[in-house]
PDB file of C-alpha atoms and ligand atoms in Angstrom:
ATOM      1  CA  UNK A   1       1.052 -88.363  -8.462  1.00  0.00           C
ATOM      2  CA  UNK A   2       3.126 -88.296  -4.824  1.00  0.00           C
ATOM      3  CA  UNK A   3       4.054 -83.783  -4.242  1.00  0.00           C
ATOM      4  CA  UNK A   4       7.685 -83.409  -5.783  1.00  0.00           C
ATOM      5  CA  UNK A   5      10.349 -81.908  -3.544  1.00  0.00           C
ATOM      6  CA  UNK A   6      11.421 -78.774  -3.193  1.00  0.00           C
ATOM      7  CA  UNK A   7      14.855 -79.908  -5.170  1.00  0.00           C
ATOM      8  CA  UNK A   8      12.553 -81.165  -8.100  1.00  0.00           C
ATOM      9  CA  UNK A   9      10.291 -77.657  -8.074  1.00  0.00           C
ATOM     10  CA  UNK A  10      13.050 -76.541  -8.609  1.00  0.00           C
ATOM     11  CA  UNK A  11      14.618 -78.241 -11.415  1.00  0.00           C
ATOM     12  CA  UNK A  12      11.240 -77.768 -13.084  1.00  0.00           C
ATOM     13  CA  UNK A  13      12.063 -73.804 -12.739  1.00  0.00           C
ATOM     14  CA  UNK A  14      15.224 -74.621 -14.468  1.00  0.00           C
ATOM     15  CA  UNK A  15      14.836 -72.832 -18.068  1.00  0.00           C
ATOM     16  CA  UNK A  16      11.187 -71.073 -16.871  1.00  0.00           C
ATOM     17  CA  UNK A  17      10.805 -67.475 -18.004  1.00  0.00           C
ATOM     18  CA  UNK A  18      11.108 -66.341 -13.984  1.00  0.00           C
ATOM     19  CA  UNK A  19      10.086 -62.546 -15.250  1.00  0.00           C
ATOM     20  CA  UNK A  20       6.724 -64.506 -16.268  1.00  0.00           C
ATOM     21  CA  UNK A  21       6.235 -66.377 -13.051  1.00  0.00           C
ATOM     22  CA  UNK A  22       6.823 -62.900 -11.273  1.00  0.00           C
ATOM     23  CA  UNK A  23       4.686 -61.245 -13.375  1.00  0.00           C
ATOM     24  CA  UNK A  24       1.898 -64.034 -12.838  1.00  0.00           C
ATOM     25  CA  UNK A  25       1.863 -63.865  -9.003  1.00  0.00           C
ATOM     26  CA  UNK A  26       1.953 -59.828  -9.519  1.00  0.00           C
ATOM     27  CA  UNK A  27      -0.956 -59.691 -11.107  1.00  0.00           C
ATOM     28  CA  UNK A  28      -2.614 -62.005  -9.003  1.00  0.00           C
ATOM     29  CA  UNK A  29      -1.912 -59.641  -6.106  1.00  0.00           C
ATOM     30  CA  UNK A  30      -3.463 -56.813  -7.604  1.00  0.00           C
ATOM     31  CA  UNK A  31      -2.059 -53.465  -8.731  1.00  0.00           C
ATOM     32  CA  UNK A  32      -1.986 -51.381  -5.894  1.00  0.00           C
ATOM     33  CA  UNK A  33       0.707 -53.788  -4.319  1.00  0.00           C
ATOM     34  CA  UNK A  34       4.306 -52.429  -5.960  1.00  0.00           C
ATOM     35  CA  UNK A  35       3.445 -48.870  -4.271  1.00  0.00           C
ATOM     36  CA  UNK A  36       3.099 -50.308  -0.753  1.00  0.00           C
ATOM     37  CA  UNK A  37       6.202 -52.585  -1.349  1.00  0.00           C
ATOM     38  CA  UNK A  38       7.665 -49.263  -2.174  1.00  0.00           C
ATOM     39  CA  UNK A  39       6.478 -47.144   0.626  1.00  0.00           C
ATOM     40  CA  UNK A  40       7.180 -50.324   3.447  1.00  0.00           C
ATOM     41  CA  UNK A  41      11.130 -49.791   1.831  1.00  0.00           C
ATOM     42  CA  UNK A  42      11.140 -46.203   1.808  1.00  0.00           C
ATOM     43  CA  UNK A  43      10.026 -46.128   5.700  1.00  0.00           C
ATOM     44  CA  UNK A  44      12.841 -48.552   6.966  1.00  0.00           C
ATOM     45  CA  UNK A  45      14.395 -45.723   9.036  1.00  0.00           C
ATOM     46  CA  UNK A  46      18.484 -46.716   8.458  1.00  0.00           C
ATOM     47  CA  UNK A  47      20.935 -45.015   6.022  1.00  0.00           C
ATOM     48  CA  UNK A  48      20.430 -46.618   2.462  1.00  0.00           C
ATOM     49  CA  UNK A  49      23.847 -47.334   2.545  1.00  0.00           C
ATOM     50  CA  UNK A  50      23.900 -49.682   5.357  1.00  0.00           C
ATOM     51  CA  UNK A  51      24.340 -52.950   5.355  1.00  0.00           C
ATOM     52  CA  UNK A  52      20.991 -54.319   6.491  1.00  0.00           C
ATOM     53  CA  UNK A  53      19.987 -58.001   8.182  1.00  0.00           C
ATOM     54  CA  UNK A  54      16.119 -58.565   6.954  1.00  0.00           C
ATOM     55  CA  UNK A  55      14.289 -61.033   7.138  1.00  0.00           C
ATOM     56  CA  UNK A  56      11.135 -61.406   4.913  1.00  0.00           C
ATOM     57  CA  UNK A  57       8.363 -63.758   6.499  1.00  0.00           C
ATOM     58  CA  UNK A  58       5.734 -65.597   4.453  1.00  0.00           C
ATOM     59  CA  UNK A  59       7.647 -64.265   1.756  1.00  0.00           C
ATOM     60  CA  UNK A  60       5.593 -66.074  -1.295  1.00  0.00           C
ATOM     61  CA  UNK A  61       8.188 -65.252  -4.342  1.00  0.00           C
ATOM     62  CA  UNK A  62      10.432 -62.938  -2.178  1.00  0.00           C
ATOM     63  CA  UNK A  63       8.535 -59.758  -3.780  1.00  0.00           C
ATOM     64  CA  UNK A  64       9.253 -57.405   0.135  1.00  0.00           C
ATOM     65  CA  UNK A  65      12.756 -58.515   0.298  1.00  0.00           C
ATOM     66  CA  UNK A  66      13.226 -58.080  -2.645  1.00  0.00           C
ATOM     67  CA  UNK A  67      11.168 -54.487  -2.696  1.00  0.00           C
ATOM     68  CA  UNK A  68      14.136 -53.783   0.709  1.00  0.00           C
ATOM     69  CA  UNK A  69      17.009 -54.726  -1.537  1.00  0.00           C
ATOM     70  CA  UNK A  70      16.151 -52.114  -4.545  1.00  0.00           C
ATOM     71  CA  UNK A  71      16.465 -49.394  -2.117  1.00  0.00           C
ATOM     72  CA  UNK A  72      19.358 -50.731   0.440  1.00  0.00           C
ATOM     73  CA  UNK A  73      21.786 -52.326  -2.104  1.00  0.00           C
ATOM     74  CA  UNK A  74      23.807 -53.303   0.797  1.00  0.00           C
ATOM     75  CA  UNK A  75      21.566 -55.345   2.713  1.00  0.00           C
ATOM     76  CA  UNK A  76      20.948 -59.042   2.984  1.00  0.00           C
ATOM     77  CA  UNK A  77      17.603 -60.949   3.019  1.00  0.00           C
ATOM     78  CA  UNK A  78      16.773 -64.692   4.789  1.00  0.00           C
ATOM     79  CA  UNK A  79      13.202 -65.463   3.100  1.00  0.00           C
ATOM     80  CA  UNK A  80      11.271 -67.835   5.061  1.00  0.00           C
ATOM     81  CA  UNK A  81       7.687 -69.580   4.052  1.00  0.00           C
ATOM     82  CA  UNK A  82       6.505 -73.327   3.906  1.00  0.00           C
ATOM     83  CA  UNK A  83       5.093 -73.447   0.534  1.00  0.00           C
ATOM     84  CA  UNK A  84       7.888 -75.237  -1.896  1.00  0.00           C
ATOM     85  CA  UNK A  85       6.848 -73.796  -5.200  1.00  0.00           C
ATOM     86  CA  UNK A  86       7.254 -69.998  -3.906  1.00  0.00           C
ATOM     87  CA  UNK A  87      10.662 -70.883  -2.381  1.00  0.00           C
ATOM     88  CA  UNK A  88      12.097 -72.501  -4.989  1.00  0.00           C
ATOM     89  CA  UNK A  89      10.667 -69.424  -7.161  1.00  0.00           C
ATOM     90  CA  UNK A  90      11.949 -67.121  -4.277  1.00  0.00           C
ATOM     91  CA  UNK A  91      15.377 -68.683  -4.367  1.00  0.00           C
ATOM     92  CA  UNK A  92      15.998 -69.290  -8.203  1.00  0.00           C
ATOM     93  CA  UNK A  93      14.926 -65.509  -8.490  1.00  0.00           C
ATOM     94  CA  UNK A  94      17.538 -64.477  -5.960  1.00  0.00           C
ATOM     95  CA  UNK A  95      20.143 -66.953  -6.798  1.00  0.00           C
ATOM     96  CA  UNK A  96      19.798 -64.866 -10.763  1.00  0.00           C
ATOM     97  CA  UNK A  97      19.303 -61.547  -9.273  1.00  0.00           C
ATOM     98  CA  UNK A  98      22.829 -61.835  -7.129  1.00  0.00           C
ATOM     99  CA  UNK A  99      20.245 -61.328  -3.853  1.00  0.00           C
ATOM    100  CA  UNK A 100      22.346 -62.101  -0.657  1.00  0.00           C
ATOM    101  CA  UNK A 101      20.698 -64.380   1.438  1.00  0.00           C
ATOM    102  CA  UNK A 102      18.981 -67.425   2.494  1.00  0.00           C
ATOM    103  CA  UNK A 103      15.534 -68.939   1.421  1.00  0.00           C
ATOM    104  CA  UNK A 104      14.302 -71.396   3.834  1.00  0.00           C
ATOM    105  CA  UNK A 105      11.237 -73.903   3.773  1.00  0.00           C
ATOM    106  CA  UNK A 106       9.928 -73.021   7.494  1.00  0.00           C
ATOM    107  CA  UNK A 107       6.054 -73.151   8.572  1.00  0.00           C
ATOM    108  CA  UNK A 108       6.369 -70.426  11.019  1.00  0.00           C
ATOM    109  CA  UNK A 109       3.600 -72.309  13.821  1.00  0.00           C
ATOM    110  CA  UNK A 110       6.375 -74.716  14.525  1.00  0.00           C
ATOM    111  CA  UNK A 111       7.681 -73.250  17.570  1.00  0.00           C
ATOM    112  CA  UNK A 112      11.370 -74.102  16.162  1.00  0.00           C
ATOM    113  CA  UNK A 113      11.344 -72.505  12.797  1.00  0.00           C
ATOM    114  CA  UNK A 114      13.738 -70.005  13.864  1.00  0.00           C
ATOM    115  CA  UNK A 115      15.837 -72.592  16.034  1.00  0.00           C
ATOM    116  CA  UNK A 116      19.091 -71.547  13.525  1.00  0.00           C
ATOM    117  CA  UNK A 117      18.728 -67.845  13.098  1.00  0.00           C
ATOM    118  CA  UNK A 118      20.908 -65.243  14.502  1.00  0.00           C
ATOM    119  CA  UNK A 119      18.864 -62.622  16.689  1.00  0.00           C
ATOM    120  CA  UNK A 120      19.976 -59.907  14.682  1.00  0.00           C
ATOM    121  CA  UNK A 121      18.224 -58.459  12.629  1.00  0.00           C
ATOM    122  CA  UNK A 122      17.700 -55.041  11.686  1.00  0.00           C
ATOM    123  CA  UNK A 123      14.605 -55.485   9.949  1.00  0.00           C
ATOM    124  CA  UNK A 124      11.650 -57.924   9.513  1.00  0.00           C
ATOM    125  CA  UNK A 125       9.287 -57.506   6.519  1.00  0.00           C
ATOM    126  CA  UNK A 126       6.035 -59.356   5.860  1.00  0.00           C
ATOM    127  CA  UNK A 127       3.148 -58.683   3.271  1.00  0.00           C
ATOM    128  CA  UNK A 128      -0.121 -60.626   3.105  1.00  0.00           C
ATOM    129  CA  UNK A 129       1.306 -63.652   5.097  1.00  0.00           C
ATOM    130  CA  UNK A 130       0.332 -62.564   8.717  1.00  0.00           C
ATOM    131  CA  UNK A 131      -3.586 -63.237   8.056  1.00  0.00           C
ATOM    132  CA  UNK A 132      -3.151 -66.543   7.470  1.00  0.00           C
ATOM    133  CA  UNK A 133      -2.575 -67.166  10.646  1.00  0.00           C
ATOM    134  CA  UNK A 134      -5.152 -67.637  14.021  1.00  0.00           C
ATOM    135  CA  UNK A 135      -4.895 -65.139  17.070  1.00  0.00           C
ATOM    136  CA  UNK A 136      -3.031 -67.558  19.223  1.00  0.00           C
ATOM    137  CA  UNK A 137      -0.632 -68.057  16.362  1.00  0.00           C
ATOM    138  CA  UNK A 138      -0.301 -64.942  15.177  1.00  0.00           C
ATOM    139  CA  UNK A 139       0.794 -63.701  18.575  1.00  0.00           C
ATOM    140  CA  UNK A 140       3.328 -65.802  19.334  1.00  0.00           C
ATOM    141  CA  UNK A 141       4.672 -65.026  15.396  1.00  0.00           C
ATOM    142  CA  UNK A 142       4.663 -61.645  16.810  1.00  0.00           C
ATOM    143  CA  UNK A 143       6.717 -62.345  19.809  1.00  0.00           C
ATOM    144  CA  UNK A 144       9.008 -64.522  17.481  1.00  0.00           C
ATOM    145  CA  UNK A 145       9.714 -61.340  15.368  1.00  0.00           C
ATOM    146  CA  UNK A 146      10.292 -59.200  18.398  1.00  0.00           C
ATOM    147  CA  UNK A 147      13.508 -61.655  19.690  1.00  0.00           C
ATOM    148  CA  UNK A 148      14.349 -61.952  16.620  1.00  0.00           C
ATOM    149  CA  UNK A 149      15.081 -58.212  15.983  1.00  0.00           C
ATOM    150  CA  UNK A 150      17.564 -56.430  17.277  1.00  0.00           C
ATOM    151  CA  UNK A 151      17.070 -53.616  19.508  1.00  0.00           C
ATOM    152  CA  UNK A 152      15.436 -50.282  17.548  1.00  0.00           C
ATOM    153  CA  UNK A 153      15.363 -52.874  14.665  1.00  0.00           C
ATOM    154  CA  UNK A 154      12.036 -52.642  12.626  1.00  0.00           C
ATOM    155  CA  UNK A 155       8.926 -54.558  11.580  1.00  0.00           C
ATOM    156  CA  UNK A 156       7.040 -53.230   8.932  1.00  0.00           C
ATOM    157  CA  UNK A 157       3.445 -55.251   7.623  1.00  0.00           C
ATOM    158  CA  UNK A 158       1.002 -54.984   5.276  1.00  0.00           C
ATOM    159  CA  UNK A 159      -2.160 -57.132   5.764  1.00  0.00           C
ATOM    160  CA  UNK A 160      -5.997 -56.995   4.612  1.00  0.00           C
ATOM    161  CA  UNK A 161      -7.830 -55.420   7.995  1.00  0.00           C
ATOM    162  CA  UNK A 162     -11.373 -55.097   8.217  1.00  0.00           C
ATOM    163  CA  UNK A 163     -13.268 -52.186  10.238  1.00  0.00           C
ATOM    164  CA  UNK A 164     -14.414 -51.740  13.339  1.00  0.00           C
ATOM    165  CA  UNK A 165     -17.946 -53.416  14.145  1.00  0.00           C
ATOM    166  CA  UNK A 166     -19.289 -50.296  14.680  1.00  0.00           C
ATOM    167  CA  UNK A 167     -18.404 -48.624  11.412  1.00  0.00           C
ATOM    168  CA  UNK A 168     -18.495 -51.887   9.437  1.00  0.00           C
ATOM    169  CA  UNK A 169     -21.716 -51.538   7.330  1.00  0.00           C
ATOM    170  CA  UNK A 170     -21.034 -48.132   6.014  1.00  0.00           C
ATOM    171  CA  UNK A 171     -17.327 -48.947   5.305  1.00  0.00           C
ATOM    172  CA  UNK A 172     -18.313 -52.334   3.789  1.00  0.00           C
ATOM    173  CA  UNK A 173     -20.591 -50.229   1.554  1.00  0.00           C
ATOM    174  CA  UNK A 174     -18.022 -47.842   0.381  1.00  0.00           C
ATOM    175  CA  UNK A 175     -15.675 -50.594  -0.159  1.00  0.00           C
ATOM    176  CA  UNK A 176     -17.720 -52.521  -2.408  1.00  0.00           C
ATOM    177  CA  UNK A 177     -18.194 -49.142  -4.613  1.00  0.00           C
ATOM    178  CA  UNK A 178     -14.137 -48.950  -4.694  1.00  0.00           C
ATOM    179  CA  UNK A 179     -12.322 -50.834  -7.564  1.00  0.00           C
ATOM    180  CA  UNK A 180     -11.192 -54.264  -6.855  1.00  0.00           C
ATOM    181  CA  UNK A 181      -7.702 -55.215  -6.416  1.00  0.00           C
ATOM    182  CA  UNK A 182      -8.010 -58.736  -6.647  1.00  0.00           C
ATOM    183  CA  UNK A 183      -9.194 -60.705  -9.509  1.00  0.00           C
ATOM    184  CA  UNK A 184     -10.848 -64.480  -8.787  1.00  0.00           C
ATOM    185  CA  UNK A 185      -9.238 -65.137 -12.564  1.00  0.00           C
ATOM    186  CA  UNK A 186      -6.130 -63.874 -11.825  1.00  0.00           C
ATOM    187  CA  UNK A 187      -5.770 -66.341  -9.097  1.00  0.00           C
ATOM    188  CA  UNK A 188      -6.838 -69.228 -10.910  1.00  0.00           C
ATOM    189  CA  UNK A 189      -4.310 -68.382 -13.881  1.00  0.00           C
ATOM    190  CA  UNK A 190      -1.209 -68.224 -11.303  1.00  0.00           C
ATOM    191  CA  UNK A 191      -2.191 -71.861  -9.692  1.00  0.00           C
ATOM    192  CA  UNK A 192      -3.083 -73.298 -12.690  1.00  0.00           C
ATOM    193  CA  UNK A 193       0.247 -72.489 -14.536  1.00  0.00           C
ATOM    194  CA  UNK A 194       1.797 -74.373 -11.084  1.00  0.00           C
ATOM    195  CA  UNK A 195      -0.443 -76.916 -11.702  1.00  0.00           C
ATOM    196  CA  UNK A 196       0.931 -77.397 -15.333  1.00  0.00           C
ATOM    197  CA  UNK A 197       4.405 -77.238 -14.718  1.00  0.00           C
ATOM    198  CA  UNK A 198       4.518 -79.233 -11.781  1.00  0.00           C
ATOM    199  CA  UNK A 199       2.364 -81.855 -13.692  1.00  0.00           C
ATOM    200  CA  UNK A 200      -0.562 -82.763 -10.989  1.00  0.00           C
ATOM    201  CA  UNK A 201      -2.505 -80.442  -8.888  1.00  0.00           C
ATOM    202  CA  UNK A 202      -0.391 -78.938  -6.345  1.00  0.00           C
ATOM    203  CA  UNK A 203      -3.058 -76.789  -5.138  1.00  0.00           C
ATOM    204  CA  UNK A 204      -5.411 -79.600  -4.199  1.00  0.00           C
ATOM    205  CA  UNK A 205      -2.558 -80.750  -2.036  1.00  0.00           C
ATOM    206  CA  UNK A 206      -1.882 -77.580  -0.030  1.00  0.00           C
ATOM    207  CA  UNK A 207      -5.642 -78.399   1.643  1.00  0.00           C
ATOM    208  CA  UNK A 208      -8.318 -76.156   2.553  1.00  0.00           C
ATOM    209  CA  UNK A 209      -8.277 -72.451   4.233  1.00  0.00           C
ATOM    210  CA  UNK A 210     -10.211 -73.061   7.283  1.00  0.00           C
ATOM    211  CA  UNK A 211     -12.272 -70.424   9.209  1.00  0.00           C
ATOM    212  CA  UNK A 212      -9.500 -70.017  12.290  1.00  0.00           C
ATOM    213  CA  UNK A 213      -7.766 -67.656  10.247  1.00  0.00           C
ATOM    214  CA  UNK A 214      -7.687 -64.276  10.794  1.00  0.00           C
ATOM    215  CA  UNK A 215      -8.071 -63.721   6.974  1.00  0.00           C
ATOM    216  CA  UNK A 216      -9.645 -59.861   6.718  1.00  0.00           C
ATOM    217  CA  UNK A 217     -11.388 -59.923  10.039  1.00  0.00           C
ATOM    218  CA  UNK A 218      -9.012 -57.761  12.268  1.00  0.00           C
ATOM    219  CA  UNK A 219      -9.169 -54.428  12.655  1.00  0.00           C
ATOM    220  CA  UNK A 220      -6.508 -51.950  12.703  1.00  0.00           C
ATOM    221  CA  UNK A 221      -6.408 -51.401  16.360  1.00  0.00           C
ATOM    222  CA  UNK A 222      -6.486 -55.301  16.213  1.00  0.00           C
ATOM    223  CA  UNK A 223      -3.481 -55.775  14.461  1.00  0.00           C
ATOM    224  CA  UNK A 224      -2.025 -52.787  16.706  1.00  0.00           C
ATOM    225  CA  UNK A 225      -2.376 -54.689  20.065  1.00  0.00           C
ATOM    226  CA  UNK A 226      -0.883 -57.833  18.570  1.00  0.00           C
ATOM    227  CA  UNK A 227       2.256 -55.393  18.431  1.00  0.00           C
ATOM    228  CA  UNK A 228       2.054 -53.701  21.700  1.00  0.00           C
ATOM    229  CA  UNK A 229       1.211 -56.965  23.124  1.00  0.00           C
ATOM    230  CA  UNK A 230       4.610 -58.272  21.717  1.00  0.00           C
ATOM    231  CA  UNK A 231       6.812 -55.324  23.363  1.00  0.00           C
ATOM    232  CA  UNK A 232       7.121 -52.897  19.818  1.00  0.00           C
ATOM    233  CA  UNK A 233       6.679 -49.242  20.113  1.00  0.00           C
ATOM    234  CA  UNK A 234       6.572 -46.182  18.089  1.00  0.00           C
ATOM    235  CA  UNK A 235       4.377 -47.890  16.257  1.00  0.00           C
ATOM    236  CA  UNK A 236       2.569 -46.190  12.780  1.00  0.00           C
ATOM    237  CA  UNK A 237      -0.078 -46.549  10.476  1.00  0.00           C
ATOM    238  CA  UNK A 238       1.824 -45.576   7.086  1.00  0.00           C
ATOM    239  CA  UNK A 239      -1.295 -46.137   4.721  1.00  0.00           C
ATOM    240  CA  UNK A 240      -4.775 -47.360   5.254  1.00  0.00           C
ATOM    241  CA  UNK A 241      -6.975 -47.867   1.864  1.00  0.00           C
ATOM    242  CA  UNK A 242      -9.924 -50.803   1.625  1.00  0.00           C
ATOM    243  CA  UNK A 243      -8.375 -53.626   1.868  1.00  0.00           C
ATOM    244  CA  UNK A 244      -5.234 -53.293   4.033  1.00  0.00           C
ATOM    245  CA  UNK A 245      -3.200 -51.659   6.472  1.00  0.00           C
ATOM    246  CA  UNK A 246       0.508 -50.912   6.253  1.00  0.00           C
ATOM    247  CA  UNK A 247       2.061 -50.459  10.043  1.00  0.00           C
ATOM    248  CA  UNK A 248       5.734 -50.208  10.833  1.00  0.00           C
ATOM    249  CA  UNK A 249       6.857 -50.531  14.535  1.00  0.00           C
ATOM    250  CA  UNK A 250      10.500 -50.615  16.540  1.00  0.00           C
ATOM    251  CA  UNK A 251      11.745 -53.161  19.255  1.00  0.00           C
ATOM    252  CA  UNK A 252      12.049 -50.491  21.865  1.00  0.00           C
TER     253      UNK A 252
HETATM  254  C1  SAM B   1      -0.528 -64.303  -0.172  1.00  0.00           C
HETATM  255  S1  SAM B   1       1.033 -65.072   0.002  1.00  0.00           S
HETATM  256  C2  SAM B   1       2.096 -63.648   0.131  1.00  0.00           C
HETATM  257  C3  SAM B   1       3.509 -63.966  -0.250  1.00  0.00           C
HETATM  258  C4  SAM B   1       4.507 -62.809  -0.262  1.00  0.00           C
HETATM  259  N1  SAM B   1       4.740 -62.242   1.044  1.00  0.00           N
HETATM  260  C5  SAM B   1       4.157 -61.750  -1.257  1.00  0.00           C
HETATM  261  O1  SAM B   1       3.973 -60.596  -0.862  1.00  0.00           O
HETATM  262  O2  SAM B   1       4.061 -62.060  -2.430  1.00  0.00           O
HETATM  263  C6  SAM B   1       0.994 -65.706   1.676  1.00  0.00           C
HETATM  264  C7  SAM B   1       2.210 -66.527   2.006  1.00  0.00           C
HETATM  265  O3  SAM B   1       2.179 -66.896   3.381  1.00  0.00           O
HETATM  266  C8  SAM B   1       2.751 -68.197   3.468  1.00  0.00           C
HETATM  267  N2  SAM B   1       2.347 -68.819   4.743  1.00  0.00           N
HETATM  268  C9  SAM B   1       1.095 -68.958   5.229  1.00  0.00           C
HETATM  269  N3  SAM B   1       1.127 -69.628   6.398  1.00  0.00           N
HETATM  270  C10 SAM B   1       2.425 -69.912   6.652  1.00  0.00           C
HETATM  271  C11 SAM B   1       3.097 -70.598   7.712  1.00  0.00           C
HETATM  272  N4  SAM B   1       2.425 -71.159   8.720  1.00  0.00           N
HETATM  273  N5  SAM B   1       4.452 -70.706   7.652  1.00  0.00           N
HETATM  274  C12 SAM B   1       5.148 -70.160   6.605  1.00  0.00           C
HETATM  275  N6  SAM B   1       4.555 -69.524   5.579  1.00  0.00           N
HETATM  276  C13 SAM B   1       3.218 -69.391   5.595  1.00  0.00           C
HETATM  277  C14 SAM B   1       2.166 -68.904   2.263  1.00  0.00           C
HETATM  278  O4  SAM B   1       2.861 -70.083   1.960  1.00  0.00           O
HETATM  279  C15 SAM B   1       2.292 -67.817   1.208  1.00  0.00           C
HETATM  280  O5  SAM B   1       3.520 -67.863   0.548  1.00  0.00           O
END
């Protein structure tokens, strides 16, 4: 069977338990992620009043817009990703949830995908997306995300990052003793329920990962330069456990 649009994703969302999809692709991200959502909202460094431009990249389901919106009630979100079953999740969730904003099928290599957007905005989110990415690409992302902010507007990540080379067998022994936040299973059930409702394998048709990607391999620093490199400052580290690094920076 041909891939259905995003329109008929969509209308195969109509009447689906959206709490249960949300729920699926929660647990599939492990259970350490709703905290870091949390903390990447409570660092945005505006009055919770305001009335907030963000813009959530990759955004899968819409979970870090979303995680902006609980704590600035005000603000609006544009979610952008190129995968047609997460916006048409992302967007039936918002259009329920009364979430201001647009959800837009981009892949963010085209050098256009921002061709329409105003350069405005206050903040960019993005969480797990940015490693899917190569260097080259994820540069120029970076340089995307600094025109497309404001000035002092904010971009806050979080995104697996691997150690330094020199410190990478004794942290890559400690990590293996830490609990896992990711579950192969886990995985499987969320694709495989998209598999069922869409009615072929949708997965199969999204292709293979392919070893370009920066995946876990950068460091902290790593992911550090590709910001300084892109003209951010006052960059932080606001948490740093196994798996991933949450950094916040401002378009000085
Ligand atoms: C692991 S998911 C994370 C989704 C979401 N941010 C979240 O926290 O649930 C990674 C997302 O990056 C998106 N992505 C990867 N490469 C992309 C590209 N070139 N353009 C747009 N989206 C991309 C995928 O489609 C996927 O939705």
């Amino acid at each position: 069977m041909a891939g259905l649009t995003q329109g008929e994703i969509a209308r195969k969302l109509q009447g689906e338990d959206l709490d249960k999809w949300l729920e699926l692709w929660r647990t599939e991200q492990g259970p350490a992620k709703r905290s870091s959502l949390e903390l990447m909202a409570a660092a945005i460094p505006f009055p919770t009043n305001s009335n907030l431009r963000v813009l959530d990249i990759c955004c899968g389901p819409g979970d870090a817009g979303r995680a902006v919106i609980s704590r600035f009630p005000n603000a609006s979100v544009d979610f952008v990703d190129r995968d047609l079953f997460f916006t048409a999740l992302c967007s039936a969730v918002n259009q329920r949830d009364g979430v201001p904003g647009r959800t837009l099928v981009r892949d963010l290599v085209d050098p256009n995908w921002h061709r329409d957007f105003a350069k405005n905005y206050d903040v960019v989110v993005a969480a797990n997306g940015l490693h899917w990415f190569d260097m080259k690409e994820a540069a120029q992302l970076f340089r995307d995300v600094y025109e497309l902010l404001r000035p002092n507007g904010s971009f806050l990540f979080m995104e697996p990052a691997g150690p330094e080379i020199a410190f990478a067998e004794g942290f890559g022994a400690w990590k293996r003793a830490q609990p896992s936040q990711h579950k192969s299973a886990d995985w499987t059930k969320f694709w495989s329920s998209v598999n069922d409702l869409l009615g072929y394998d949708y997965v199969k048709e999204l292709g293979e990962r392919d070893d370009s990607h920066i995946d876990d391999k950068l460091s902290v620093i790593g992911w550090i330069e590709l910001l300084r490199a892109a003209g951010f400052g006052s960059i932080d580290i606001l948490l740093r456990d196994p798996e991933k690094v949450i950094v916040a920076a401002i378009k000085s």
